[in-house]
Short mmCIF file of C-alpha atoms in Angstrom, two decimals:
data_model
loop_
_atom_site.label_atom_id
_atom_site.label_comp_id
_atom_site.label_asym_id
_atom_site.label_seq_id
_atom_site.Cartn_x
_atom_site.Cartn_y
_atom_site.Cartn_z
CA MET A 102 67.93 151.32 131.52
CA MET A 103 70.13 153.99 130.00
CA LYS A 104 73.05 152.84 132.16
CA LYS A 105 72.67 149.24 130.87
CA HIS A 106 72.71 150.53 127.31
CA GLN A 107 75.85 152.59 127.98
CA ASN A 108 77.56 149.55 129.57
CA ARG A 109 76.77 147.42 126.53
CA ILE A 110 78.14 150.06 124.18
CA LEU A 111 81.25 150.37 126.36
CA ILE A 112 81.78 146.57 126.37
CA LEU A 113 81.22 146.42 122.61
CA GLY A 114 83.68 149.28 122.06
CA VAL A 115 86.35 147.70 124.26
CA SER A 116 85.81 144.34 122.53
CA LEU A 117 86.19 145.92 119.10
CA LEU A 118 89.29 147.80 120.23
CA LEU A 119 90.92 144.67 121.67
CA GLY A 120 89.90 142.63 118.62
CA GLY A 121 91.39 145.25 116.31
CA ILE A 122 94.63 145.34 118.27
CA PHE A 123 94.79 141.54 118.28
CA LEU A 124 94.18 141.25 114.54
CA THR A 125 96.64 143.95 113.56
CA ASN A 126 99.40 142.47 115.70
CA CYS A 127 99.04 138.95 114.25
CA ALA A 128 101.83 138.25 111.83
CA PRO A 129 101.38 135.61 109.14
CA GLN A 130 103.37 132.43 109.55
CA GLU A 131 106.64 132.68 107.79
CA GLN A 132 106.65 130.64 104.62
CA ARG A 133 109.25 127.89 104.45
CA SER A 134 110.73 126.49 101.31
CA PRO A 135 110.25 122.80 100.50
CA GLU A 136 113.96 122.28 101.24
CA GLU A 137 113.58 123.77 104.72
CA ILE A 138 110.51 121.64 105.42
CA ALA A 139 112.36 118.52 104.24
CA ALA A 140 115.34 119.40 106.45
CA ILE A 141 113.08 119.86 109.49
CA GLN A 142 111.35 116.53 108.83
CA ARG A 143 114.71 114.81 108.35
CA ALA A 144 115.96 116.25 111.65
CA LYS A 145 112.85 115.00 113.47
CA ARG A 146 113.22 111.55 111.91
CA ASP A 147 116.92 111.42 112.84
CA SER A 148 116.13 112.48 116.39
CA ILE A 149 113.51 109.74 116.76
CA ARG A 150 115.87 107.19 115.22
CA LYS A 151 118.68 108.09 117.63
CA ALA A 152 116.32 107.94 120.60
CA ASN A 153 115.09 104.48 119.58
CA TYR A 154 118.44 103.03 118.46
CA ASN A 155 119.04 100.84 121.53
CA ARG A 156 115.47 99.52 121.44
CA CYS A 157 115.98 98.68 117.78
CA LEU A 158 119.20 96.83 118.57
CA PHE A 159 117.31 94.82 121.17
CA LYS A 160 114.47 94.05 118.74
CA MET A 161 116.92 93.04 116.00
CA SER A 162 118.69 90.73 118.44
CA ASN A 163 115.38 89.19 119.51
CA ALA A 164 114.31 88.75 115.91
CA ASP A 165 117.61 87.06 115.05
CA GLN A 166 117.21 84.65 117.96
CA TYR A 167 113.63 83.83 116.95
CA LYS A 168 114.85 83.30 113.40
CA ILE A 169 117.50 80.85 114.63
CA GLN A 170 114.77 79.04 116.60
CA GLU A 171 112.59 79.08 113.46
CA ASN A 172 109.83 80.93 115.30
CA TRP A 173 108.87 82.88 112.19
CA PRO A 174 105.85 84.83 113.53
CA ALA A 175 107.83 86.11 116.54
CA ALA A 176 110.78 87.06 114.33
CA ILE A 177 108.47 88.88 111.91
CA ARG A 178 106.84 90.75 114.81
CA ASN A 179 110.25 91.94 116.08
CA TYR A 180 111.43 92.99 112.62
CA LYS A 181 108.19 94.95 112.16
CA ASP A 182 108.81 96.63 115.53
CA VAL A 183 112.17 97.85 114.22
CA ILE A 184 110.39 99.37 111.22
CA GLU A 185 107.78 101.03 113.45
CA LEU A 186 110.50 102.44 115.72
CA GLY A 187 111.96 104.25 112.70
CA CYS A 188 115.36 102.54 112.59
CA VAL A 189 115.07 101.25 109.04
CA GLU A 190 118.00 103.29 107.72
CA ASP A 191 120.33 101.90 110.38
CA PHE A 192 119.39 98.26 109.77
CA ALA A 193 118.12 98.22 106.16
CA ASP A 194 120.59 95.63 104.92
CA PRO A 195 119.92 92.76 107.32
CA LEU A 196 116.40 93.87 108.25
CA PHE A 197 114.66 93.40 104.93
CA LYS A 198 116.64 90.33 103.86
CA ASP A 199 115.88 88.58 107.14
CA LEU A 200 112.26 89.76 107.18
CA ALA A 201 111.78 88.42 103.65
CA HIS A 202 113.36 85.12 104.67
CA CYS A 203 111.00 84.81 107.64
CA TYR A 204 107.95 85.63 105.54
CA PHE A 205 109.03 83.09 102.93
CA ARG A 206 109.61 80.37 105.54
CA ASN A 207 106.25 81.27 107.10
CA ASN A 208 104.65 80.52 103.70
CA GLN A 209 103.90 84.18 102.91
CA PRO A 210 105.68 84.71 99.55
CA ASP A 211 103.79 87.93 98.73
CA SER A 212 104.94 89.47 102.00
CA ALA A 213 108.48 88.26 101.30
CA ALA A 214 108.40 90.05 97.94
CA TRP A 215 107.06 93.18 99.67
CA ALA A 216 109.95 93.11 102.17
CA ILE A 217 112.49 92.88 99.35
CA GLU A 218 110.87 95.78 97.49
CA GLU A 219 110.95 97.85 100.68
CA GLY A 220 114.63 96.99 101.12
CA LEU A 221 115.33 98.14 97.57
CA ILE A 222 113.95 101.56 98.47
CA TYR A 223 116.82 101.96 100.92
CA LYS A 224 119.43 99.92 99.01
CA PRO A 225 118.47 100.15 95.31
CA THR A 226 121.76 98.70 94.04
CA ASP A 227 122.10 95.82 96.51
CA LEU A 228 122.83 92.78 94.35
CA HIS A 229 121.66 90.30 96.98
CA LEU A 230 118.30 92.09 97.37
CA LEU A 231 117.85 92.18 93.59
CA LYS A 232 118.56 88.45 93.31
CA LEU A 233 116.13 87.80 96.15
CA MET A 234 113.55 89.90 94.32
CA ALA A 235 113.95 87.68 91.27
CA TYR A 236 113.77 84.55 93.41
CA TYR A 237 110.73 85.50 95.49
CA ASN A 238 108.87 86.66 92.38
CA ARG A 239 109.80 83.63 90.27
CA ASN A 240 106.09 82.86 89.74
CA ASN A 241 105.58 86.37 88.32
CA LEU A 242 107.53 86.52 85.06
CA ASP A 243 107.26 90.30 84.66
CA LYS A 244 108.66 90.98 88.14
CA THR A 245 111.44 88.43 87.63
CA ILE A 246 112.41 90.02 84.31
CA GLU A 247 112.34 93.44 85.98
CA ALA A 248 114.74 92.23 88.69
CA TRP A 249 117.21 90.65 86.25
CA THR A 250 117.02 93.72 83.99
CA ARG A 251 117.97 95.92 86.95
CA ILE A 252 120.84 93.56 87.76
CA ASN A 253 122.04 93.66 84.14
CA ASN A 254 121.88 97.45 84.14
CA LEU A 255 124.05 97.55 87.27
CA TYR A 256 126.49 94.90 86.03
CA PRO A 257 126.42 95.19 82.23
CA GLY A 258 129.50 93.05 81.54
CA ASN A 259 128.46 90.04 83.60
CA THR A 260 127.44 87.30 81.18
CA GLU A 261 125.94 85.09 83.92
CA TYR A 262 123.29 87.73 84.58
CA MET A 263 122.69 88.21 80.85
CA PHE A 264 122.05 84.48 80.44
CA GLU A 265 119.60 84.52 83.35
CA LEU A 266 117.65 87.31 81.66
CA ALA A 267 117.84 85.62 78.24
CA ASP A 268 116.46 82.38 79.71
CA LEU A 269 113.47 84.32 81.05
CA TYR A 270 112.71 85.83 77.65
CA PHE A 271 112.61 82.35 76.10
CA LYS A 272 110.05 81.05 78.62
#
C-alpha cells in the first residue's frame, strides 16, 4: 500500500516537473503588424492565383464560347468559376463586363448590376463599367445619378456627361 502511494507521488512529481518545464519553455507567438499580416495574405492570394491561372484562362475561354452561343447560364457558371479560382485581378476588365452582359441577357438585371459594382471594386475609374452601372441601374434613379456623378468627377470637362447628369436631375 505504501509502495502504491510512493509511486503516485513520484508520478505526480514527474508530471509537475515536466509540465513546469513545458510551460516555461513555451514562447508566446510573435506579434505581427497589420502590414505584415496583409503582406502574408497577399502573398498567399498571389500564389493561389498563379497556380490557378491556366484553369482560369480555360474557364474564361469556355465562358466566351458559351456567350457567343448565347448559352447564358453556362457562361455565367464559367465566369463564376473564374471568381472562385481567385483570378479576378487578372481578368477583372472583361470578366465583370461579360458577366454583367450575361446576367442582363438572362433577364437578371439585379445580378448584372452586382457584377458591375464588383468590377468597379477592381477598376474604380473604368469609364465603360461606370456607364454600364448607369445603364443597368436605369430603373433606380439614385444609383443612376451616383454613376453619372462619378463619371463627371472623373471627366469634369466633358459636357456630354454633364448633360446626362442634368437630364437625370430634371426627371
